[in-house]
Coordinates of C-alpha atoms and ligand atoms in Angstrom, one line a residue:
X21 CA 9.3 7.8 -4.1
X22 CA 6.2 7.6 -6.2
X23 CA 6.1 8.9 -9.5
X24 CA 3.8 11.3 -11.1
X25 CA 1.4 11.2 -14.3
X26 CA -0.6 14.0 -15.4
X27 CA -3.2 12.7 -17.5
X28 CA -3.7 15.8 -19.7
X29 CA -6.9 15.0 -21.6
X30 CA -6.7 18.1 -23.7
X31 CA -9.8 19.0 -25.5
X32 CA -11.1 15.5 -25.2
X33 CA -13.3 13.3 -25.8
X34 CA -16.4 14.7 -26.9
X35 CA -19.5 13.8 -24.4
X36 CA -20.1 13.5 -21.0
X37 CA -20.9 10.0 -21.2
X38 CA -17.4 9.1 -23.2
X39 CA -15.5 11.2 -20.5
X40 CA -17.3 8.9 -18.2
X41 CA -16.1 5.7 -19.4
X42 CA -12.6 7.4 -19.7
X43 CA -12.5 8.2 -15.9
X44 CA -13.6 4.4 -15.1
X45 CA -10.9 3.1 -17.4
X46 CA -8.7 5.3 -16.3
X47 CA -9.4 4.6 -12.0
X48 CA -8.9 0.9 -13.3
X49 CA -5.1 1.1 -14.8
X50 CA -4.2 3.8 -11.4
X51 CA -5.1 1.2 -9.1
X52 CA -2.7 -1.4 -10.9
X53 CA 0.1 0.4 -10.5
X54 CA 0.4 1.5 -7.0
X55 CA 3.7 3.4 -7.3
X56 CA 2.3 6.2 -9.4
X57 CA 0.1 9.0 -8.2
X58 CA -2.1 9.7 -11.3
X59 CA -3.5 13.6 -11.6
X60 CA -6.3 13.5 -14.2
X61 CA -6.7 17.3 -16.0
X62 CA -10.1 16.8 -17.9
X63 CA -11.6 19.6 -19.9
X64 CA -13.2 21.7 -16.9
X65 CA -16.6 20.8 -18.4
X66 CA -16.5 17.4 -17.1
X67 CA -14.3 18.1 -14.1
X68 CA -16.8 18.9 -11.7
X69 CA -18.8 15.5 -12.3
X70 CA -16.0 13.6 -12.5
X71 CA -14.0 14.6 -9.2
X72 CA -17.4 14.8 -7.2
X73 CA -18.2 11.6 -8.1
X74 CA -15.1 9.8 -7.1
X75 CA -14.7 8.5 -3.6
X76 CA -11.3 7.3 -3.8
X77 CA -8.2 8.2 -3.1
X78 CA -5.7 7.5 -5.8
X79 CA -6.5 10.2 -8.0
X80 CA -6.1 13.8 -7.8
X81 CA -7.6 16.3 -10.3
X82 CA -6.1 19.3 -12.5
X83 CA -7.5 22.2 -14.4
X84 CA -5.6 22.7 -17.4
X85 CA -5.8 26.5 -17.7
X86 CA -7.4 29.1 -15.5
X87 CA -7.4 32.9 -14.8
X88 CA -5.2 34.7 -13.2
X89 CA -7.7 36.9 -12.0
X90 CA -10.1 36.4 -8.7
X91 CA -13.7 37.4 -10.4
X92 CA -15.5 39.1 -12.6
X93 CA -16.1 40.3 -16.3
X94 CA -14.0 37.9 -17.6
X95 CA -16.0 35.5 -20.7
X96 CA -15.1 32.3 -20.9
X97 CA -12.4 32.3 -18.1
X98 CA -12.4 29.6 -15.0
X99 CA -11.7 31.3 -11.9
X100 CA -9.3 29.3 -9.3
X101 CA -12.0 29.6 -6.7
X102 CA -14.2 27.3 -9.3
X103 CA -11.5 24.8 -9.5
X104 CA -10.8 24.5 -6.2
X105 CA -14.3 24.4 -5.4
X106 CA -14.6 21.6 -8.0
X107 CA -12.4 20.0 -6.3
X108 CA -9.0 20.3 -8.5
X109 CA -6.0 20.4 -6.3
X110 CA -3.2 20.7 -9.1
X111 CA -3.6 23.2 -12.1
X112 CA -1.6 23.6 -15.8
X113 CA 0.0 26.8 -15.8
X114 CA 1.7 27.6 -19.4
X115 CA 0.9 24.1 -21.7
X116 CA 2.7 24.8 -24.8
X117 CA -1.1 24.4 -26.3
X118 CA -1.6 27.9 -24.7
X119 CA 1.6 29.7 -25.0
X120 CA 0.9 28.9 -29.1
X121 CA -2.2 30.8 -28.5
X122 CA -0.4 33.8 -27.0
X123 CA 0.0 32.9 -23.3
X124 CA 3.4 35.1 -22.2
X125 CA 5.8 34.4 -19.4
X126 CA 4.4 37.1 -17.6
X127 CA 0.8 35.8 -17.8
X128 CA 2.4 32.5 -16.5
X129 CA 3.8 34.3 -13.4
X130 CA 0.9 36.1 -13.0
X131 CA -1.1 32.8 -13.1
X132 CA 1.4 30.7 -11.0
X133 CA 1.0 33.1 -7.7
X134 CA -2.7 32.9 -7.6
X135 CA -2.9 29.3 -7.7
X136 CA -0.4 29.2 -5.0
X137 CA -2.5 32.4 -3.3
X138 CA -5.4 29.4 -3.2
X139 CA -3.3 26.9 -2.1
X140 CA -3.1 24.5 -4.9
X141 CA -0.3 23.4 -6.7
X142 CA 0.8 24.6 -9.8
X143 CA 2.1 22.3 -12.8
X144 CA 4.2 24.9 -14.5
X145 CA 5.2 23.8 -18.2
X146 CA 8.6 24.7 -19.9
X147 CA 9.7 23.8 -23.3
X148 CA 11.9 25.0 -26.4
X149 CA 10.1 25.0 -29.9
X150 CA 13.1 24.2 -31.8
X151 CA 16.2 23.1 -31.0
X152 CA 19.7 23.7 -32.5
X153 CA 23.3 23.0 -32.2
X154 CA 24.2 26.7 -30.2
X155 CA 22.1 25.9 -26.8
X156 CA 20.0 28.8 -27.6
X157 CA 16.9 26.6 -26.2
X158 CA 18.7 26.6 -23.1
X159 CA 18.6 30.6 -22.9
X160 CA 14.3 29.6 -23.6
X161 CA 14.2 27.8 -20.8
X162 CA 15.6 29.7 -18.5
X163 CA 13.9 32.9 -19.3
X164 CA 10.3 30.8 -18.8
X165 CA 11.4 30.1 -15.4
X166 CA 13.1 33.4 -14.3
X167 CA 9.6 35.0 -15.4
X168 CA 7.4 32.2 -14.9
X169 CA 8.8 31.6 -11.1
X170 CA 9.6 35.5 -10.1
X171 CA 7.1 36.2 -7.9
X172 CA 7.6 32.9 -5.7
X173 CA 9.6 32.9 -2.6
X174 CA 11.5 29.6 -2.0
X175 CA 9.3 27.9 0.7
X176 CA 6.6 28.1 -1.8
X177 CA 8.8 25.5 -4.1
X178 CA 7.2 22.5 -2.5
X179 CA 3.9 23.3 -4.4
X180 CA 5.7 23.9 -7.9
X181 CA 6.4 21.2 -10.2
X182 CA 8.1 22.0 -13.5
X183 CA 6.8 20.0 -17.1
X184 CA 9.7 20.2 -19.5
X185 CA 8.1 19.7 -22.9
X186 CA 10.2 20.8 -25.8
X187 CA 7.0 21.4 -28.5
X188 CA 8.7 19.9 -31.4
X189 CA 7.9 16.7 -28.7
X190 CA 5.0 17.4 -28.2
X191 CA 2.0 15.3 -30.2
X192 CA 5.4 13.8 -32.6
X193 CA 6.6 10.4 -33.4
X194 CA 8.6 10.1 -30.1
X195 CA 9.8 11.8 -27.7
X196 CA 13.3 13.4 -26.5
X197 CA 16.2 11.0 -25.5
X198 CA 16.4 9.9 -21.5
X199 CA 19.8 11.4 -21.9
X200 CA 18.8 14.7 -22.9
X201 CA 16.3 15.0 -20.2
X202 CA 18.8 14.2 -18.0
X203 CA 20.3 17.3 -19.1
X204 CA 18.0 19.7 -19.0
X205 CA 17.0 18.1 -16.0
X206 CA 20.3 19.4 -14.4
X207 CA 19.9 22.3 -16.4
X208 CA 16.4 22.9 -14.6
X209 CA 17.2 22.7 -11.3
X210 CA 20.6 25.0 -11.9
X211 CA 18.4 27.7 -13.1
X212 CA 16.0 27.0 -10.2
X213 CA 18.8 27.4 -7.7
X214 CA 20.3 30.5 -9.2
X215 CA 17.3 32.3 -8.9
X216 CA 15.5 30.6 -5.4
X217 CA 18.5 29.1 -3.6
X218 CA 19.4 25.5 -2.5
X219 CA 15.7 24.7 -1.8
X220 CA 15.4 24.7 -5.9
X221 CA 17.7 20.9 -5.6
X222 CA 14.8 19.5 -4.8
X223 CA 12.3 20.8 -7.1
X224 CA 10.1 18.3 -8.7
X225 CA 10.5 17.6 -12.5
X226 CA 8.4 16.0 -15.7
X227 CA 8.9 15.5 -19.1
X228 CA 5.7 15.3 -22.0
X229 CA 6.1 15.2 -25.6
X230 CA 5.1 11.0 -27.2
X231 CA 5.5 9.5 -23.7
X232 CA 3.8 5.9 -24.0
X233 CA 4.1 2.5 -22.8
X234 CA 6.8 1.9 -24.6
X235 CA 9.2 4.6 -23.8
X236 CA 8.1 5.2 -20.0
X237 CA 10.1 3.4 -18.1
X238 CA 13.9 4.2 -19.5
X239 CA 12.5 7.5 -19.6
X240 CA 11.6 7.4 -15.8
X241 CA 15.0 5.1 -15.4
X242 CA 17.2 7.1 -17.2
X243 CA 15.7 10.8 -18.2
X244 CA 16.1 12.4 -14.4
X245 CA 12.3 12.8 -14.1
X246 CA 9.3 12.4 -11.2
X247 CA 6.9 11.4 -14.3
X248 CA 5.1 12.9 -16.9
X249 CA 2.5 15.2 -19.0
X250 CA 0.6 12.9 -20.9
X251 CA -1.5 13.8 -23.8
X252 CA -2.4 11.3 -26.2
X253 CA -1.7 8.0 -23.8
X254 CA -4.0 9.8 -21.3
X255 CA -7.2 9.8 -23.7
X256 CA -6.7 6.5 -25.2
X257 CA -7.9 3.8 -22.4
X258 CA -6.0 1.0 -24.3
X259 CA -2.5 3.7 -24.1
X260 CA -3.1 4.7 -20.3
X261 CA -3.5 1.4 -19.2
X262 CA -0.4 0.0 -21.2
X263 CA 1.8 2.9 -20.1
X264 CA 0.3 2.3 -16.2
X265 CA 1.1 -1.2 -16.8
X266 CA 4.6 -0.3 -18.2
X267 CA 5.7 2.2 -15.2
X268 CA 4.1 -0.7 -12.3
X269 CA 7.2 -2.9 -12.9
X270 CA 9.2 0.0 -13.3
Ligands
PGA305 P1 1.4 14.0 -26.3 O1 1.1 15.4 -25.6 O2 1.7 13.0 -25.2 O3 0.2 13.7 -27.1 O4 2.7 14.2 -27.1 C1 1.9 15.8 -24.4 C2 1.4 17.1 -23.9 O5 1.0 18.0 -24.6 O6 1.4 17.3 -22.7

């Protein structure tokens, strides 16, 4: 099965023109490495240009937040109707990035039906901020996807995929172990089964937090993951194209 990368471009890079030449490096190190489907989540600024612009087919696109509401009065929100129509297909439902600047579970669930409602699919990010030696980050977990996923029935699982970053992951020196991914990985799809039934098995699962080049592939071998959430080897050329390199013999 192919794997997945999100490239998660965050609030980069600063022109049109340099998202530009980001998007053609970017199409260059997807088409070496067959075996991965690459979803590229620009800032929606540039989203529109990019995705319309590109004739291919190895690329999909993401928004990296929107509303959860249909239209109206809302200042500064992106409706789901404009990414779609902008031709996003995928879209970042609770990045870590927003829960830190107040995003709730229930927002989350709120957000996750109405991407569903418009038929795309929804990249719905889990993670811990600390960690310590009781599980309690366990109990995290499982309460972002109880909340996060209530409101979806279990044929709708098809069009979820679940991002485990643990934050203190996130932008750090490296990222978790393959071996505890593989846990929470199993720990993922338990709480996915509790709550939706057997059809949760075969939910699809990535890990972000430092993923590179040079941790990729034992994290893809090992860590009990369809890909990744990549932040900073997304908006480097030189990273993207070493970790696309890295996962093409993988
Ligand atoms: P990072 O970010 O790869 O720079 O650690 C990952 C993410 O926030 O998705």
């Amino acid at each position: 099965m192919k794997s997945i990368v999100v490239a998660n471009w965050k609030m980069n890079p600063i022109s049109g023109k340099e998202a530009k030449r980001l998007f053609g490096a970017t199409k260059k190190a997807a088409d070496a490495a067959k075996n991965v489907s690459v979803i590229v989540a620009p800032p929606s600024i540039y989203l529109r240009e990019l995705s319309i612009g590109y004739k291919g087919k190895r690329l999909s696109f993401a928004v990296q937040n929107v509303s959860a509401e249909a239209e109206g009065a809302f200042t500064g929100e992106i409706s789901l109707a404009q990414a779609r129509d902008a031709k996003a297909t995928y879209a970042l439902v609770g990045h870590a990035e927003r829960r830190a600047m107040g995003e709730t579970n229930d927002d989350i669930r709120r957000k996750v039906s109405a991407v569903l409602a418009v038929g795309m699919t929804a990249i719905v990010c889990v993670g811990e901020t600390t960690r310590s030696q009781d599980g309690e980050y366990f109990d995290r977990v499982r309460e972002q996807l109880a909340t996060g996923l209530a409101d979806i029935s279990a044929s709708k699982l098809g069009r979820i995929v679940i991002a485990y970053e643990p934050v203190w992951a996130i932008g750090a020196e490296k990222p978790m172990s393959a071996r505890d991914m593989h846990e929470m990985a199993i720990f993922i799809r338990k709480a996915i089964v509790d709550q939706h039934g057997p059809a949760g098995m075969n939910i699809k699962i990535l890990y972000g937090g430092s993923v590179d080049g040079t941790n990729a592939a034992e994290m893809l071998r090992d860590g009990d993951v369809m890909g990744f959430v990549l932040g900073r080897a997304s908006y480097d050329a030189q990273k993207f194209s070493m970790l696309m390199n890295a996962l093409s013999t993988t």
